[in-house]
Amino acid sequence: MTRLWDKGAPLDARVLHYTAGEDHALDNRLVAYDARASIAHAAMLHDAGLVGDADLAAITGGLEELAAAHARGEWSVTLELEDGQTALETLLTRKVGEAGARLHAGRSRNDQVLVALRLYLRDAVEELAEGAHAVAAALEALAIEQGEVALPGYTHMQQAMPSSVALWARGFAAEIADDADGLRHAHRRILKNPLGSAAGYGTPNLPVSRDGTRTRLDFPVNHEPVTAVQLSRGKAEAEVAFQVTLLMQDLGRLASDLLLFYTREFGFVELPDAFTTGSSIMPQKRNPDVFELVRGRTATAQACLVEILGITSKLPSGYQRDLQLIKAPLFRSIDVCAETLAIMAAAIPQLRFVPERIRLDEDIHAAAEANALVAMEGIPFREAYRRVGARFKKT
């Protein structure tokens, strides 16, 4: 088929496959956002006198119908359509005729894809933050329900000071809630309207109103100047991926503790059967695969961040096709985090600590004894440290 941007010469099919890559499949998650941004752009063109009343109605109705049909699974972005932006305009023009061809005035695929991506990230960040708070809430409920169970606190993988399920669970809950706040910090880059920057140098000779699209799409500010927009590509994405990495690392450390506590040597915790699997050869075993994969997928999040940073490193100014490659690691990062949050929020309420299996070493109160000597006898802490240490000296 002839695509919108073909110059007349036939395109080698290998070029289409290589340049479009997986963009067409990835863009399916952006269709609703692209349609919304395109409707706002059409309304702005109407305000500027570049699109008439009838054309605006046709464009708006056509985009709404296409977005709804896509949501119902009646069509998807295919390789032949190249990407989500080209697909929408192609299908719209087929649907409403010449009015659809008027939509592209005053914009480029560059600011078009970026506005859809930022609208998507605005929702994705909020969904991840809510997922993180759900895990934190599950940990708080665990602290309330089983918080009085004593646990050894570890340093250097040795029992160090007394702790409890409440202290352990609330420590992770606080950090995961902090990760949710970190995710929302990415809004400072996401909430800038890129529309009107076009390919990076504005829209000469057209009375485009950047505020017209900004207000319709609920962006607090326009991204200024227009030359900064393409320079910003990858920065909001990398910030989201960085915050996802921190969150995944906290979830991975939580999983690592549970894996240690679940070993027969420890036996501190019982994991629900619904979240463990059987061994293919050993009939007595239940395997904590879910928590092992949570721990392992921290590497996926970290790799996605490194890939995004690597793509944008040392690019010259202006738009470069390399930037298209950011979507794959960004979406993979968001997806793995969302799936991990969902499964951890479901698993945590089913954890059961086993007090009779939890043994605290005799010397675990040594630091408290040293502090007591300081308080009662007024001696220097180093003297109290020496006296208590001598009592527990290992042979």
C-alpha positions as a printed Julia matrix, in Angstrom:
395×3 Matrix{Float64}:
   0.0     0.0    0.0
   1.01    3.66  -0.4
   1.71    5.3    2.92
   1.1     8.92   3.76
   4.74    9.92   3.67
   5.96    7.93   0.65
   7.59   10.11  -2.05
   6.44    8.03  -5.0
   9.35    5.61  -5.3
   8.62    2.07  -4.1
   9.91    1.31  -0.62
  11.88   -1.88  -0.07
   9.81   -4.03   2.27
  12.92   -4.7    4.34
  13.3    -0.97   4.98
   9.73   -0.7    6.23
  10.2    -3.7    8.49
  13.5    -2.39   9.87
  12.52    1.24  10.34
   9.05    0.58  11.74
  10.37   -2.29  13.85
   7.92   -3.05  16.64
   6.6     0.52  16.67
   3.26   -0.45  15.19
   2.62   -2.98  17.96
   3.85   -0.66  20.72
   1.71    2.21  19.47
  -1.48    0.27  20.13
  -1.31    1.41  23.74
  -1.1     5.05  22.6
  -4.07    5.12  20.18
  -6.58    6.51  22.7
  -4.12    9.22  23.75
  -3.25   10.12  20.17
  -6.95   10.43  19.34
  -7.52   12.71  22.32
  -4.55   14.93  21.4
  -5.65   15.03  17.76
  -9.13   16.19  18.75
  -7.59   18.99  20.81
  -5.33   19.92  17.9
  -8.32   20.0   15.51
 -10.24   22.26  17.88
  -7.25   24.62  18.04
  -7.07   24.68  14.22
 -10.78   25.52  14.17
 -10.2    28.43  16.57
  -7.44   29.65  14.24
  -9.78   29.54  11.23
  -7.85   26.71   9.56
 -10.61   24.1    9.93
 -14.3    24.81   9.37
 -17.25   23.81  11.53
 -18.25   20.83   9.4
 -14.69   19.54   9.13
 -14.16   19.86  12.89
 -17.3    17.86  13.57
 -16.21   15.19  11.07
 -12.69   14.97  12.49
 -13.89   14.85  16.09
 -16.58   12.27  15.44
 -14.3    10.17  13.28
 -11.49   10.1   15.85
 -13.89    9.25  18.66
 -15.33    6.37  16.63
 -11.88    5.08  15.67
 -10.66    5.21  19.27
 -13.75    3.36  20.49
 -13.4     0.72  17.76
  -9.74    0.24  18.66
 -10.64   -0.18  22.33
 -13.14   -2.87  21.31
 -10.41   -4.69  19.38
 -11.96   -4.06  15.96
  -8.71   -2.76  14.48
  -5.07   -2.46  15.46
  -1.97   -0.7   14.2
  -0.3    -2.96  11.65
   3.13   -2.87  10.06
   1.61   -1.68   6.79
   0.26    1.36   8.63
   3.76    1.9   10.09
   2.85    3.55  13.39
  -0.08    4.76  15.46
   0.02    8.32  14.2
   0.03    7.37  10.53
  -2.6     4.72  11.16
  -5.05    7.16  12.76
  -4.69    9.77  10.04
  -4.95    7.16   7.28
  -8.06    5.57   8.76
  -9.61    8.94   9.58
  -9.15   10.17   6.02
 -10.72    7.0    4.67
 -13.62    7.52   7.06
 -14.36   11.25   6.69
 -12.61   12.2    3.46
 -10.78   15.47   2.87
 -11.49   16.75   6.38
  -9.14   14.12   7.75
  -6.34   15.38   5.52
  -6.65   18.83   7.12
  -5.75   17.52  10.58
  -1.97   17.45  10.13
  -1.6    21.19   9.58
   0.57   22.76  12.26
   2.12   19.6   13.63
   4.66   16.89  12.92
   4.72   13.25  13.87
   7.47   14.34  16.27
   5.32   16.48  18.55
   2.31   14.25  17.82
   3.94   11.09  19.19
   5.45   12.97  22.11
   2.14   14.42  23.28
   0.5    10.99  23.12
   3.4     9.52  25.07
   3.21   12.21  27.74
  -0.54   11.77  28.13
   0.06    8.02  28.49
   2.89    8.52  31.02
   0.69   10.83  33.06
  -1.74    7.93  33.59
   0.93    5.24  33.84
   2.79    7.05  36.61
  -0.39    7.44  38.62
  -1.31    3.77  38.18
   2.16    2.66  39.32
   2.05    5.02  42.3
  -1.36    3.65  43.3
   0.01    0.11  42.92
   2.94    0.97  45.17
   0.58    2.38  47.8
  -1.45   -0.85  47.61
   1.67   -2.86  48.46
   2.53   -0.44  51.27
  -1.02   -0.78  52.63
  -0.74   -4.58  52.54
   2.51   -4.36  54.52
   0.86   -2.03  57.05
  -2.01   -4.49  57.47
   0.54   -7.26  58.01
   2.23   -5.13  60.68
  -1.08   -4.63  62.47
  -2.11   -8.28  62.26
   1.2    -9.99  63.04
   3.37   -7.09  64.17
   4.06   -8.38  67.69
   5.92  -11.43  66.4
   9.59  -11.04  67.33
  12.18  -11.13  64.56
  15.96  -10.89  64.69
  17.32   -7.83  62.98
  20.34   -8.59  60.8
  23.54   -6.78  59.89
  26.23   -8.52  57.85
  23.86  -11.52  57.63
  24.18  -12.1   61.39
  21.65  -11.51  64.17
  22.36   -8.02  65.44
  19.47   -6.44  67.39
  15.88   -7.42  68.15
  13.22   -6.45  65.65
   9.63   -7.48  64.92
   7.3    -8.15  62.05
   5.9    -4.65  62.55
   9.31   -2.99  62.25
  10.27   -5.15  59.28
   7.01   -4.62  57.38
   6.75   -0.9   58.12
  10.32   -0.3   56.99
   9.49   -1.68  53.55
   6.11    0.05  53.53
   7.72    3.44  54.15
  10.24    3.01  51.35
   7.7     1.73  48.85
   5.42    4.68  49.65
   8.43    6.94  49.12
   8.97    5.26  45.74
   5.39    6.24  44.84
   6.25    9.85  45.61
   9.39    9.5   43.5
   7.34    8.31  40.54
   5.14   11.38  40.79
   8.21   13.64  40.68
   8.5    12.64  37.02
   5.43   14.81  36.35
   7.66   17.89  36.31
   8.9    16.76  32.9
   5.77   14.95  31.73
   3.38   17.85  32.29
   4.75   20.13  29.56
   2.8    20.53  26.32
   4.98   19.66  23.32
   2.33   20.41  20.66
   3.18   23.35  18.43
   6.88   22.54  18.46
   6.33   20.34  15.35
   9.66   18.87  14.23
  11.48   21.05  16.73
  11.34   24.49  15.14
   7.72   25.56  15.44
   5.09   26.12  12.73
   6.04   29.15  10.6
   3.27   30.95   8.71
   0.46   29.21  10.62
  -1.44   30.91  13.48
  -1.05   27.93  15.82
  -2.03   28.52  19.45
   0.02   26.36  21.8
  -2.16   27.49  24.69
  -5.18   26.24  22.77
  -3.97   22.65  22.94
  -2.36   23.09  26.35
  -5.6    24.01  28.09
  -7.64   21.35  26.29
  -5.18   18.63  27.32
  -4.69   19.9   30.9
  -0.99   20.66  30.62
   0.08   23.3   33.18
   2.68   24.83  30.84
   3.94   24.74  27.27
   7.36   23.22  26.68
   9.48   26.25  25.76
  11.32   27.08  23.61
  10.33   24.8   20.75
  13.96   23.76  20.26
  14.01   22.29  23.77
  11.26   19.76  23.03
  13.3    17.29  21.0
  16.26   17.78  23.35
  13.97   16.62  26.17
  13.18   13.3   24.5
  14.18   10.41  26.74
  14.49   12.49  29.91
  10.98   12.02  31.3
  11.12    8.43  30.09
  14.45    7.83  31.84
  13.16    9.48  35.03
  10.14    7.18  35.07
  12.38    4.17  34.41
  14.76    5.29  37.18
  11.95    5.56  39.71
  10.62    2.19  38.54
  14.08    0.73  39.12
  14.2     2.04  42.69
  10.72    0.65  43.35
  11.59   -2.72  41.83
  14.75   -2.88  43.92
  12.72   -2.38  47.09
  10.31   -5.09  45.98
  13.27   -7.31  45.15
  14.79   -6.83  48.61
  11.42   -7.6   50.2
  11.23  -10.77  48.12
  14.82  -11.66  49.06
  13.98  -11.47  52.77
  10.95  -13.68  52.29
  12.98  -16.21  50.34
  15.5   -16.39  53.18
  12.77  -16.59  55.83
  11.07  -19.38  53.85
  14.08  -21.7   53.82
  13.74  -24.79  56.01
  16.78  -23.62  57.98
  14.91  -20.46  58.96
  11.24  -21.38  58.64
  10.17  -17.94  59.86
   7.33  -17.63  57.37
   4.79  -19.75  55.54
   4.01  -18.78  51.96
   0.54  -19.44  50.52
   0.22  -22.51  48.33
  -1.45  -20.37  45.68
   1.79  -18.4   45.34
   4.22  -21.34  45.32
   4.7   -24.11  42.78
   5.53  -27.8   42.92
   8.83  -29.41  42.01
   9.02  -31.48  38.84
  11.01  -34.22  40.61
  10.86  -33.74  44.4
   7.36  -34.43  45.73
   8.01  -32.83  49.11
   8.92  -29.36  47.8
   7.02  -26.15  47.27
   9.02  -23.58  45.33
   8.78  -19.81  45.96
   9.08  -19.03  42.24
   7.01  -15.85  42.39
   9.35  -14.19  44.86
  12.44  -15.42  43.0
  11.12  -13.81  39.82
  10.32  -10.58  41.67
  13.93  -10.53  42.81
  15.19  -11.38  39.32
  13.06   -8.82  37.5
  14.84   -5.98  39.25
  17.48   -6.65  36.58
  14.89   -6.09  33.85
  13.99   -2.68  35.26
  17.62   -1.69  35.56
  18.38   -2.85  32.01
  15.47   -0.79  30.64
  16.84    2.34  32.31
  20.33    1.71  30.91
  18.89    1.13  27.42
  16.95    4.41  27.48
  20.0     6.34  28.66
  22.17    4.63  26.07
  19.84    5.53  23.19
  19.87    9.25  24.0
  23.53    9.49  24.92
  25.51   11.83  22.63
  22.69   12.42  20.13
  22.94   15.77  18.32
  20.15   18.3   18.7
  16.87   17.97  16.83
  14.89   14.84  16.12
  16.74   11.6   15.36
  15.03    8.28  14.47
  16.96    6.61  17.31
  14.42    8.16  19.69
  11.74    5.81  18.39
  13.59    2.97  20.15
  12.9     4.42  23.61
   9.32    3.16  23.69
  10.17   -0.55  23.92
  12.29   -0.39  27.12
   9.98    2.25  28.62
   6.86    0.14  28.16
   8.66   -3.01  29.29
   9.8    -1.22  32.46
   6.28    0.01  33.24
   4.7    -3.38  32.51
   7.08   -5.44  34.64
   6.61   -3.03  37.54
   2.82   -3.01  37.28
   2.68   -6.82  37.18
   5.06   -7.11  40.13
   3.1    -4.64  42.23
  -0.14   -6.48  41.54
   1.22   -9.88  42.54
   2.97   -8.59  45.67
  -0.16   -6.76  46.82
  -2.06  -10.06  46.47
   0.6   -12.24  48.13
   1.5   -10.17  51.19
  -1.87  -10.53  52.98
  -1.45  -14.31  52.82
   1.96  -14.42  54.54
   1.99  -16.15  57.92
   4.91  -15.78  60.32
   5.64  -18.77  62.59
   6.68  -17.51  66.05
   7.7   -20.96  67.33
  10.3   -21.22  64.57
  11.84  -17.83  65.24
  14.82  -17.96  67.6
  16.67  -14.89  68.81
  20.33  -15.34  69.75
  21.25  -14.9   73.41
  23.48  -11.92  72.66
  20.96  -10.02  70.53
  20.28   -7.58  73.4
  23.97   -6.73  73.84
  23.66   -3.19  72.43
  20.68   -2.52  74.72
  22.7    -3.73  77.72
  25.57   -1.42  76.81
  23.18    1.51  76.5
  21.67    0.64  79.89
  25.1     0.75  81.54
  25.71    4.19  80.06
  22.36    5.41  81.4
  22.62    3.81  84.85
  26.33    4.17  85.66
  27.26    7.2   83.61
  30.24    5.45  82.05
  31.47    6.19  78.52
  29.79    4.1   75.85
  33.15    2.59  74.81
  33.66    1.27  78.33
  30.14   -0.18  78.39
  30.76   -1.66  74.92
  33.96   -3.36  76.17
  32.37   -4.78  79.33
  29.32   -6.21  77.56
  31.44   -7.47  74.68
  33.69   -9.38  77.05
  30.7   -11.31  78.4
  29.67  -12.45  74.96
  33.13  -12.99  73.55
  33.04  -15.89  71.11
  35.52  -18.7   71.47
